[in-house]
Short mmCIF file of C-alpha atoms and ligand atoms in Angstrom, two decimals:
data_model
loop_
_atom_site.label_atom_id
_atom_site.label_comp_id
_atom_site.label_asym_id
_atom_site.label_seq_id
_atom_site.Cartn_x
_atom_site.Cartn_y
_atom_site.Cartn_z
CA UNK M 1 35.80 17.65 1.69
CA UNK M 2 36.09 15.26 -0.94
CA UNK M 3 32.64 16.08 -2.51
CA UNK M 4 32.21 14.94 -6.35
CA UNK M 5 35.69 13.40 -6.35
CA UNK M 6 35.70 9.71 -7.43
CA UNK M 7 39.11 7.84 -6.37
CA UNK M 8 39.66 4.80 -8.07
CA UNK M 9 41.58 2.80 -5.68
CA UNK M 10 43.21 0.08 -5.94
CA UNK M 11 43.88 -3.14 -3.25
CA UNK M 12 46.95 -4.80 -3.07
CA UNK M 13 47.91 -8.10 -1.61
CA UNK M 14 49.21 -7.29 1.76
CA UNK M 15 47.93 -7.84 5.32
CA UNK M 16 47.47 -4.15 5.92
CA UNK M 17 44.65 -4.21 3.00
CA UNK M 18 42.09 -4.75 6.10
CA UNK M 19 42.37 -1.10 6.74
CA UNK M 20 41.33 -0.50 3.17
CA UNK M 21 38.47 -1.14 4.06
CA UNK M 22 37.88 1.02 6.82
CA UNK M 23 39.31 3.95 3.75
CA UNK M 24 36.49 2.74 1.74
CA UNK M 25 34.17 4.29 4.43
CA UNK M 26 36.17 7.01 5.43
CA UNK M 27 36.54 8.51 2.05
CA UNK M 28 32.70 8.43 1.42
CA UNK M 29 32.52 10.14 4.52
CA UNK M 30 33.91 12.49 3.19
CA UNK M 31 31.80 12.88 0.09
CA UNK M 32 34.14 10.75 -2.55
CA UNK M 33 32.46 7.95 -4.65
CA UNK M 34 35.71 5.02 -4.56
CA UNK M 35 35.78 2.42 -6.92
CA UNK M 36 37.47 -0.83 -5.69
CA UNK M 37 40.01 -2.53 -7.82
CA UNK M 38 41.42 -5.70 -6.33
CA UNK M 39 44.15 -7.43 -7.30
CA UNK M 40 44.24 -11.34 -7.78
CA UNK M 41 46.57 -11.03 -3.86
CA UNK M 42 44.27 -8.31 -2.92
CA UNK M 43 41.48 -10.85 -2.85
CA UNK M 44 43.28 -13.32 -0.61
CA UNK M 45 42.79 -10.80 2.12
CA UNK M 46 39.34 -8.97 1.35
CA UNK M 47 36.73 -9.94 -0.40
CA UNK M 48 35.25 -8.42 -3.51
CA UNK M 49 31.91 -8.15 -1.52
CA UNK M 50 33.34 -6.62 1.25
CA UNK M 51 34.69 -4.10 -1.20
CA UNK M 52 32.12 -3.74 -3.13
CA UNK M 53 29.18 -3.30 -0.20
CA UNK M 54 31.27 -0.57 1.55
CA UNK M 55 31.86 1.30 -1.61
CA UNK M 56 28.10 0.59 -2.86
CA UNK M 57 30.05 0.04 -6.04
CA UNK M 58 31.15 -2.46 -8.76
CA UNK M 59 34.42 -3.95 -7.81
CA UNK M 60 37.31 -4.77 -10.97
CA UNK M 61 39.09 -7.68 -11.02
CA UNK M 62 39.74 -8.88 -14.40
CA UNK M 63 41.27 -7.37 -17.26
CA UNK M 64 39.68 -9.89 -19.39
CA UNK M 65 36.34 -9.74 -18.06
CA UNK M 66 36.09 -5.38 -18.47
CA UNK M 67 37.56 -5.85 -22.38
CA UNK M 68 35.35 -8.71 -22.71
CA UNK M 69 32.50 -7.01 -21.84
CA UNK M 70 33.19 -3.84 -23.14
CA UNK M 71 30.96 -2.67 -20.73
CA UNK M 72 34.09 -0.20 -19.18
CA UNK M 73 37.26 -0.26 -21.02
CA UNK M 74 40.50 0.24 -18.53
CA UNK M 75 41.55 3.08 -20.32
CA UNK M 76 37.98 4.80 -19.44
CA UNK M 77 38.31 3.03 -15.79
CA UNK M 78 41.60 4.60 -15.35
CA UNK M 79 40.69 8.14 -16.70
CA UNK M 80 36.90 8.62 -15.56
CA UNK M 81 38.73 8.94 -11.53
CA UNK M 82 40.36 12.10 -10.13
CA UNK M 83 42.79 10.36 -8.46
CA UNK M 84 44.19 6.72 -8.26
CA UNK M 85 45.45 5.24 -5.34
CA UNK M 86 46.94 2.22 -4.10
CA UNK M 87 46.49 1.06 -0.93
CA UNK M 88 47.69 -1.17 0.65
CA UNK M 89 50.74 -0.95 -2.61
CA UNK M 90 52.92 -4.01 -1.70
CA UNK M 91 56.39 -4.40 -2.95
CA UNK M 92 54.97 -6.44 -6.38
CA UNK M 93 53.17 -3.36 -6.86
CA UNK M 94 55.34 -0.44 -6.49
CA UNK M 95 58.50 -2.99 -9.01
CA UNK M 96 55.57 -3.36 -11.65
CA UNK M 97 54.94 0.20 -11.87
CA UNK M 98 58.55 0.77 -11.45
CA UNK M 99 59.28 -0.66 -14.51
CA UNK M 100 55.98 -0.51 -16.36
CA UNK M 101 54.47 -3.73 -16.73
CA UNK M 102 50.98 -4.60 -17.59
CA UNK M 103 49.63 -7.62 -17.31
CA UNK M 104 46.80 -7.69 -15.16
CA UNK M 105 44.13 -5.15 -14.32
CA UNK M 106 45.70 -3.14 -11.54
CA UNK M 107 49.50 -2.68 -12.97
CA UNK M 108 47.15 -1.77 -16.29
CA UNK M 109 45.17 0.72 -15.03
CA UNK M 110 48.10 2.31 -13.53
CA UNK M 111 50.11 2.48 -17.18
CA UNK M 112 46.92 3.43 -18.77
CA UNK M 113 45.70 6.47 -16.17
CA UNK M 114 46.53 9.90 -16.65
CA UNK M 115 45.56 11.26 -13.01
CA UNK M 116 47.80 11.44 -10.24
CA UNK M 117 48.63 8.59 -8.62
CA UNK M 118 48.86 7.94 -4.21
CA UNK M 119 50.57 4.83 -3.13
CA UNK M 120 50.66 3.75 0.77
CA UNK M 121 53.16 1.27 0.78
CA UNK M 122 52.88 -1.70 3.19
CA UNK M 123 55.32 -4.68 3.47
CA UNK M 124 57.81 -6.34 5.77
CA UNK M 125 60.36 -4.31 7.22
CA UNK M 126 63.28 -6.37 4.95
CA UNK M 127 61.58 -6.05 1.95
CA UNK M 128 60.77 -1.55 2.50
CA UNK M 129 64.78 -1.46 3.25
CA UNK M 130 65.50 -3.56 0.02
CA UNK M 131 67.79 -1.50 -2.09
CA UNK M 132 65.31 -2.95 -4.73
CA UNK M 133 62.21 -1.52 -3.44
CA UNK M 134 63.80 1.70 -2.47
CA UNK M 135 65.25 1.89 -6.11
CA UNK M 136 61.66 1.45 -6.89
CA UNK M 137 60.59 4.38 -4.60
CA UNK M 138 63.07 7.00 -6.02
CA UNK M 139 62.21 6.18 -9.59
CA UNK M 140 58.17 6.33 -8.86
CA UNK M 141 58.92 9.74 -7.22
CA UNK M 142 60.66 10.95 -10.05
CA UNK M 143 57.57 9.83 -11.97
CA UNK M 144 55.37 12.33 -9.48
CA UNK M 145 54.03 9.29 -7.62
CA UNK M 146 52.35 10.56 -4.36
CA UNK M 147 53.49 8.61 -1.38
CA UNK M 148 52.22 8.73 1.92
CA UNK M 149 54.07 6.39 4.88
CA UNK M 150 55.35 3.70 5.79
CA UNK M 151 55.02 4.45 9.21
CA UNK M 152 57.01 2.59 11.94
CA UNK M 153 55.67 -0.15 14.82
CA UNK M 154 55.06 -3.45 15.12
CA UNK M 155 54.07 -5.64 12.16
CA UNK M 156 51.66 -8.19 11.71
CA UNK M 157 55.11 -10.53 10.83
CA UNK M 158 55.92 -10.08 14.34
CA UNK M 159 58.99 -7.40 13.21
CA UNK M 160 59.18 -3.92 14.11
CA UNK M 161 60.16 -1.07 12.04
CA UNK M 162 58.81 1.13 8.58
CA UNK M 163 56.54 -0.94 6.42
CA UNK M 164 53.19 -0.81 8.21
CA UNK M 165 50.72 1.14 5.77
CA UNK M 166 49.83 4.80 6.82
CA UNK M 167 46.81 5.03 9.09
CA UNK M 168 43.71 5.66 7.34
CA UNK M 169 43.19 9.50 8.51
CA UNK M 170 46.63 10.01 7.26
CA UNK M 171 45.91 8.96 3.89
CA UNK M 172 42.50 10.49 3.76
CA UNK M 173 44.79 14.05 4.56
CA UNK M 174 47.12 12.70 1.57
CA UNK M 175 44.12 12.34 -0.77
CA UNK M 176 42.48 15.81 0.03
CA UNK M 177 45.54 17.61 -0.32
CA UNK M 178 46.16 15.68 -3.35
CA UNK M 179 43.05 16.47 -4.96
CA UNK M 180 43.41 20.47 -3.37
CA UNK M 181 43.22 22.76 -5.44
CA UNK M 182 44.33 25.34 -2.64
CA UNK M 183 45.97 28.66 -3.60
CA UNK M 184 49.41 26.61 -2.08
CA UNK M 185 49.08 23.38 -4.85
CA UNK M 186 52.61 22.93 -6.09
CA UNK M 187 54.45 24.73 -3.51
CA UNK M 188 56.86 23.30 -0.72
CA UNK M 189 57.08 25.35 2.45
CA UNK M 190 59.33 24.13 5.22
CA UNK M 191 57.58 24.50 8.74
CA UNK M 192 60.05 23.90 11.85
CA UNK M 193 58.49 23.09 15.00
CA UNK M 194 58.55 22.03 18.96
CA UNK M 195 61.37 22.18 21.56
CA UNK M 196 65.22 20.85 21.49
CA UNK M 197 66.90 18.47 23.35
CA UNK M 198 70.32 19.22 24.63
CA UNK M 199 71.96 16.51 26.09
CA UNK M 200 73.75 16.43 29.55
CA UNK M 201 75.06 12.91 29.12
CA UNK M 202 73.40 9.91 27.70
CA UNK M 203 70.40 10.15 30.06
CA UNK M 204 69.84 13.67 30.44
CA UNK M 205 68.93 16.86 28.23
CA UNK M 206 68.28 20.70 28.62
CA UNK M 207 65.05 21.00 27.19
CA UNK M 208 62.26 24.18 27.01
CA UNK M 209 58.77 23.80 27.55
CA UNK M 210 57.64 24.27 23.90
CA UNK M 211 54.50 21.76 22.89
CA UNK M 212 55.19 22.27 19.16
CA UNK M 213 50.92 22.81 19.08
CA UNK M 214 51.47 26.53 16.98
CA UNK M 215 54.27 24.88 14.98
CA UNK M 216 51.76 21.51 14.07
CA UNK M 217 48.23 23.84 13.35
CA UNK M 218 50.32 25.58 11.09
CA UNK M 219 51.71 22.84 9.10
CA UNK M 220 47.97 21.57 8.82
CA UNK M 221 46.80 24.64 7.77
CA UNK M 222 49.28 24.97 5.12
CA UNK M 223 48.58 21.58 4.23
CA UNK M 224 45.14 22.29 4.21
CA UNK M 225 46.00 25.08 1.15
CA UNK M 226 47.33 21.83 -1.11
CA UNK M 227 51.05 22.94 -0.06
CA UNK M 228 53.80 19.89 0.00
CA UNK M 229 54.68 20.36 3.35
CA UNK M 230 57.87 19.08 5.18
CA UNK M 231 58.05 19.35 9.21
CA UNK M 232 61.00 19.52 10.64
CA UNK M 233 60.11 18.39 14.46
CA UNK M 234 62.19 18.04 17.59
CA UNK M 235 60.58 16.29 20.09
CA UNK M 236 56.97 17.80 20.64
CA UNK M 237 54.09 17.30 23.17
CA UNK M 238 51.53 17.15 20.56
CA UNK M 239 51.73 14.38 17.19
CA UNK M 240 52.71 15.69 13.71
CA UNK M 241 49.50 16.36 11.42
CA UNK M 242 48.91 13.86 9.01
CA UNK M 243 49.94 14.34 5.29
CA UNK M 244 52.63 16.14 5.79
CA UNK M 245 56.36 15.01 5.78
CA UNK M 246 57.90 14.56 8.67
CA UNK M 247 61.04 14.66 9.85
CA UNK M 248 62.41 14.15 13.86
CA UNK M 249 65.23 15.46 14.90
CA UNK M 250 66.38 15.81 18.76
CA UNK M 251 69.34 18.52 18.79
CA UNK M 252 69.06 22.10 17.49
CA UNK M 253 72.65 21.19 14.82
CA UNK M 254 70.13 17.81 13.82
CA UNK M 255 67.10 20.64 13.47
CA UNK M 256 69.63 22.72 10.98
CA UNK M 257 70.71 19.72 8.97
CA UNK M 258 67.49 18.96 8.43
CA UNK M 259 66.29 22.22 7.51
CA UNK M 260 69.09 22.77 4.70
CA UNK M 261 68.22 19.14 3.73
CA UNK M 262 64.63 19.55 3.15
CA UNK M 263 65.74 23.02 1.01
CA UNK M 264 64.83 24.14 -1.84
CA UNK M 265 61.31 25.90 0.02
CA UNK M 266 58.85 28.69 -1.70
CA UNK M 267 58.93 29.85 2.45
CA UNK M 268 60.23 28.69 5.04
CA UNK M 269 58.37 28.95 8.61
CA UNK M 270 60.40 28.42 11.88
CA UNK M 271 58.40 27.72 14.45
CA UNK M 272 60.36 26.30 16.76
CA UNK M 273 61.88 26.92 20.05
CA UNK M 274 65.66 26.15 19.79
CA UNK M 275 67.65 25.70 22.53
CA UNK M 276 70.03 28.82 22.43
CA UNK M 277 72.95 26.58 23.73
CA UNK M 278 73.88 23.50 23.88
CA UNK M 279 76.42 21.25 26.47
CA UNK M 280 79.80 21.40 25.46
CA UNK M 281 81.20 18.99 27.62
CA UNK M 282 78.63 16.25 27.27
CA UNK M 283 79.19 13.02 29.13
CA UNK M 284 79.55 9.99 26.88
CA UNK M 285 78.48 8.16 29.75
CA UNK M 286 76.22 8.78 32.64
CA UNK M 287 77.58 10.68 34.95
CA UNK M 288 77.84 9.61 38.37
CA UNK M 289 78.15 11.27 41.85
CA UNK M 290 81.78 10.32 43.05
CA UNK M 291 81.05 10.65 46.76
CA UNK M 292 82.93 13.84 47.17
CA UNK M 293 79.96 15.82 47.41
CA UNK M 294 81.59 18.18 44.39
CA UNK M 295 79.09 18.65 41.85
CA UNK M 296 79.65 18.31 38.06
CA UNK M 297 80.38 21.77 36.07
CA UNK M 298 78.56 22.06 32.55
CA UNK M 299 80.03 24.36 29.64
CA UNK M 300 78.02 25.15 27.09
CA UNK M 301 78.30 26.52 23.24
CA UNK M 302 76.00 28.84 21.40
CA UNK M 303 74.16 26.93 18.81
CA UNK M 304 73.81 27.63 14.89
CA UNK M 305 70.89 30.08 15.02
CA UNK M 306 69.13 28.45 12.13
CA UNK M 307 66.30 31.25 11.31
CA UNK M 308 69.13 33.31 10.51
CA UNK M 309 71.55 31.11 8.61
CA UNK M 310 68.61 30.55 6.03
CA UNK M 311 67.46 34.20 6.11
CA UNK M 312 70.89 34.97 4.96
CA UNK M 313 71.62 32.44 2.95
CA UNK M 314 71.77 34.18 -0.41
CA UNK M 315 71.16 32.12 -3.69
CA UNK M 316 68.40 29.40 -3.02
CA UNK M 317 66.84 31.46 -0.16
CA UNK M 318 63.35 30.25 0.14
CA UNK M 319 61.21 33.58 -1.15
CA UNK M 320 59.61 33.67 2.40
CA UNK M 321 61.49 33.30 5.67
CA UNK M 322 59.11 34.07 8.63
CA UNK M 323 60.43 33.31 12.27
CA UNK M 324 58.48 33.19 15.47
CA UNK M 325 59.32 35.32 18.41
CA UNK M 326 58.59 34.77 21.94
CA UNK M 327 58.64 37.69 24.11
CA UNK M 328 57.65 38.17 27.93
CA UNK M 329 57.93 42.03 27.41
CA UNK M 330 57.84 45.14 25.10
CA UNK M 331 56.80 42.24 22.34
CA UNK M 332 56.59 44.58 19.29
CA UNK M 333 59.46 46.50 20.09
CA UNK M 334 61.83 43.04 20.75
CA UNK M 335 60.20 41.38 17.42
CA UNK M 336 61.01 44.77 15.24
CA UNK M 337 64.33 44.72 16.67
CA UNK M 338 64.49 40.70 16.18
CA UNK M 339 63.49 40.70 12.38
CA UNK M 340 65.87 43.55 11.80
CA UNK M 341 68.44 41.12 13.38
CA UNK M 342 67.84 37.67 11.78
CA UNK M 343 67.55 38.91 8.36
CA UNK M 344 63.87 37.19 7.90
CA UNK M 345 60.60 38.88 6.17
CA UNK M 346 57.90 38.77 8.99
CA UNK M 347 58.19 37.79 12.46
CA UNK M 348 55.17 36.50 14.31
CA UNK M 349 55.51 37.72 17.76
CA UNK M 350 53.44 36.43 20.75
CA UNK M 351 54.26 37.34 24.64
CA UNK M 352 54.03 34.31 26.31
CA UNK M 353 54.76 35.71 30.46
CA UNK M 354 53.08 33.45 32.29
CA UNK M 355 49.79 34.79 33.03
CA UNK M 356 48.64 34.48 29.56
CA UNK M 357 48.35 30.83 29.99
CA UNK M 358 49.36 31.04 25.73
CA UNK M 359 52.65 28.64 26.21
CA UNK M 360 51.28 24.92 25.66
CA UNK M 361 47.82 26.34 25.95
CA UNK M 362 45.29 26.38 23.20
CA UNK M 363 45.20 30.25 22.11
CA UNK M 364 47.76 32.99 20.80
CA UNK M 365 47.66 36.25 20.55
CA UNK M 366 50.18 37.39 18.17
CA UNK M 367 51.61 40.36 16.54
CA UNK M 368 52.73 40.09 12.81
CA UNK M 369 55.77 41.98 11.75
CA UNK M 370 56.64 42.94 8.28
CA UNK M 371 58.62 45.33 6.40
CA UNK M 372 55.64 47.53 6.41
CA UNK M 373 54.82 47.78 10.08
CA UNK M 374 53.27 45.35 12.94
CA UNK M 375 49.94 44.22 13.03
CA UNK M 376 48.40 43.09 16.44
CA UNK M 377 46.02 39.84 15.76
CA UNK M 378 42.97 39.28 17.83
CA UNK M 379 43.37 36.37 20.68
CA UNK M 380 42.78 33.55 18.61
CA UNK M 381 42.46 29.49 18.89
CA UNK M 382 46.05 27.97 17.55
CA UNK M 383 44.52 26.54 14.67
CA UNK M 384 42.66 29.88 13.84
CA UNK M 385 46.42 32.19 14.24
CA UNK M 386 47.26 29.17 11.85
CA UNK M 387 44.82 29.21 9.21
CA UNK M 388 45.38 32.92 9.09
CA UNK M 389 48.94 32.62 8.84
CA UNK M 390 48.97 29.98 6.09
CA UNK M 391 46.52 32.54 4.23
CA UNK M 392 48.85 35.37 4.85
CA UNK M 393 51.69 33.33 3.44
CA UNK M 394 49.79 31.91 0.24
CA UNK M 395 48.86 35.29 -0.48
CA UNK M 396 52.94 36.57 0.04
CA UNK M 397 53.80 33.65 -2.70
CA UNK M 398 50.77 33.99 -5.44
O1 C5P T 1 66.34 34.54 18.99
P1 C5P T 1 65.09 33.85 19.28
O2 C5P T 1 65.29 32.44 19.78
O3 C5P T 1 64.11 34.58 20.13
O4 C5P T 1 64.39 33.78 17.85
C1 C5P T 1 63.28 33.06 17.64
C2 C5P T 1 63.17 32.62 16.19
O5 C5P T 1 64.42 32.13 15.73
C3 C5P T 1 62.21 31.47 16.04
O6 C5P T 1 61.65 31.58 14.75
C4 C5P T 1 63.11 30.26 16.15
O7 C5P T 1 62.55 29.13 15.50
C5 C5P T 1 64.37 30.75 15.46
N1 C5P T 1 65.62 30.17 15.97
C6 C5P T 1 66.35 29.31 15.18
N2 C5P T 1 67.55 28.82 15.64
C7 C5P T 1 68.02 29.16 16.85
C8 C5P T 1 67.30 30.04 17.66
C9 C5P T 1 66.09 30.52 17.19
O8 C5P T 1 65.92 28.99 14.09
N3 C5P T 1 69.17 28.66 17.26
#
């Protein structure tokens, strides 16, 4: 809940700023007052009534008319909101604050604020790739800018690709967990999550029937504690939760390079069901029958057993390493033995034989392993285990 918050935010001159709109609403939903700023392009797409009837609020547009009237200075504008952000920030946008200018009410307000500030960028696919605008992007992250998307689909230009603005739940999740002040603020936990895909050949893959749900409440939850997330996904049955990071990966060696590349972590969750092998002799082509009724012979390799590698890892081990365990039998027994094995803090254990309808359903039942003994956890909704869990794991890191 957003309640008491006021977000100053500010509209950019981009195609996307429709949805801005539509965030207007949604973050009053949610109990925030938002106080439109439009820019002189911002106004080409929405109008400063539209703005300012769905915020029930004065709208800015002139620098010269707020000094003028000294009626709100920008320096007060700037300062009297918990949060600034810009939405939809076009590539104009993010190169004046880049580099600092001033010279019209948004790019001032922004120089003169001393809140956080949440960009959503939106722009052509050409002009997100720019090596300008993503020179732009590393120095306003250095800055602490807040960023949430581009995401990637069809543009109103008719291209396809990243440069469409976040959805508008997405950056209503960015804005809470911005404005959090969960006992996770300032920490990054790493959260790995859903099945891998092994391939046969170009075509086909060895793949488990993990949805990824556990793996995706949890990185919510955790969100949900102000934690900078990053989710490390293969390719799951359910979407990634919104404000989070994500990153997609197919193969279980993609799912470790992204894990070590997403490193430095406070804790580290993995979630995921890795495949245990992978195909050795993978067919750079698809592979055909060849009419002699012999059938093809597969060979396969043990993959990196990632849990473990960062469990081990020495200097610039995340604090907290907890791994998941799936188990169809003598569950605490095979997790105490498991934990023991991969080096890790906790294990959270569930038995998943089929009668307990847990794998890809909505419930767990889990046991939670530690150093000092195992715990058995009621039976549980997903997102309950979760919010638990994410408790549990603020608590391990205050
Ligand atoms: O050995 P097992 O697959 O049962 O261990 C499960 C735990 O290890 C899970 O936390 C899973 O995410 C992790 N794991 C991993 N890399 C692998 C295999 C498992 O990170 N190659």
């Amino acid at each position: 809940m957003l309640a008491d918050k006021r977000i100053l935010l500010i509209i950019g001159g981009g195609i996307a700023a429709f949805k801005s709109l539509d965030l207007i609403r949604r973050l009053r939903e949610q109990g925030a007052t938002v106080v439109p700023v439009l820019t002189k392009a911002g106004e080409e797409f929405v109008t400063p009534l539209s703005a300012s009837a769905l915020a029930a609020q004065k709208v800015y547009r002139d620098l010269f008319d707020l000094t003028d009237e000294a009626e709100m200075g920008h320096i007060e504008l700037s300062r009297a909101a918990d949060l600034v952000v810009v939405a939809p920030a076009t590539a104009d946008l993010m190169a004046k604050m880049a580099h600092g200018h001033a010279n019209d009410l948004a790019s001032t307000l922004l120089m003169a604020t001393d809140k956080r500030v949440l960009i959503a960028p939106a722009m052509n696919v050409r002009m997100w790739e720019h090596p300008a605008t993503q020179r732009n992007l590393a120095t306003l992250q250095g800055d602490g800018v807040l960023v949430v998307g581009p995401d990637e689909g069809a543009m109103a230009c008719g291209e396809f690709g990243p440069g469409r603005m976040a959805e508008v739940p997405e950056i209503v999740a960015a804005v809470s967990a911005a404005l959090s002040d969960g006992p996770l603020k300032g920490r990054h936990v790493l959260v790995t999550s859903g099945p891998t895909h092994e391939p046969i050949d170009p075509v086909r893959y060895i793949a488990n029937r993990s949805s990824g749900a556990q793996g995706t409440a949890l990185a919510a939850a955790l969100r949900d504690l102000g934690a900078k997330v990053s989710f490390v996904t293969g390719p799951a049955s359910v979407p990634p939760p919104a404000g989070v990071a994500v990153i997609r990966v197919e193969t279980a060696r993609e799912m470790a390079g992204a894990v070590k590349a997403a490193l430095p972590a406070d804790a580290a969750v993995f979630a995921a069901a890795v495949a245990d092998w992978r195909v050795e002799n993978a067919a750079a082509q698809k592979m055909k029958k060849d009419g002699t009724g012999r059938l093809p012979s597969l060979e396969f390799a043990e993959n990196p057993d990632i849990l473990a590698g960062i469990a081990r890892m020495g200097e610039g081990r995340p604090r907290l390493v907890v791994g998941f365990a799936a188990e169809t039998e003598r569950v605490e027994a095979h997790a105490t033995a498991k934990r023991a094995r991969k080096g890790c803090d906790w294990i959270v254990a569930n038995d998943v034989s089929p009668g307990t309808g847990i794998m890809g359903g909505a419930e767990n039942a889990v046991t939670l392993i530690t150093e000092a003994g195992a715990e058995a956890w009621p039976r549980l909704s997903k997102a309950e285990t979760a919010r638990r869990l994410a408790l549990r794991i603020a608590e391990a890191l205050a």
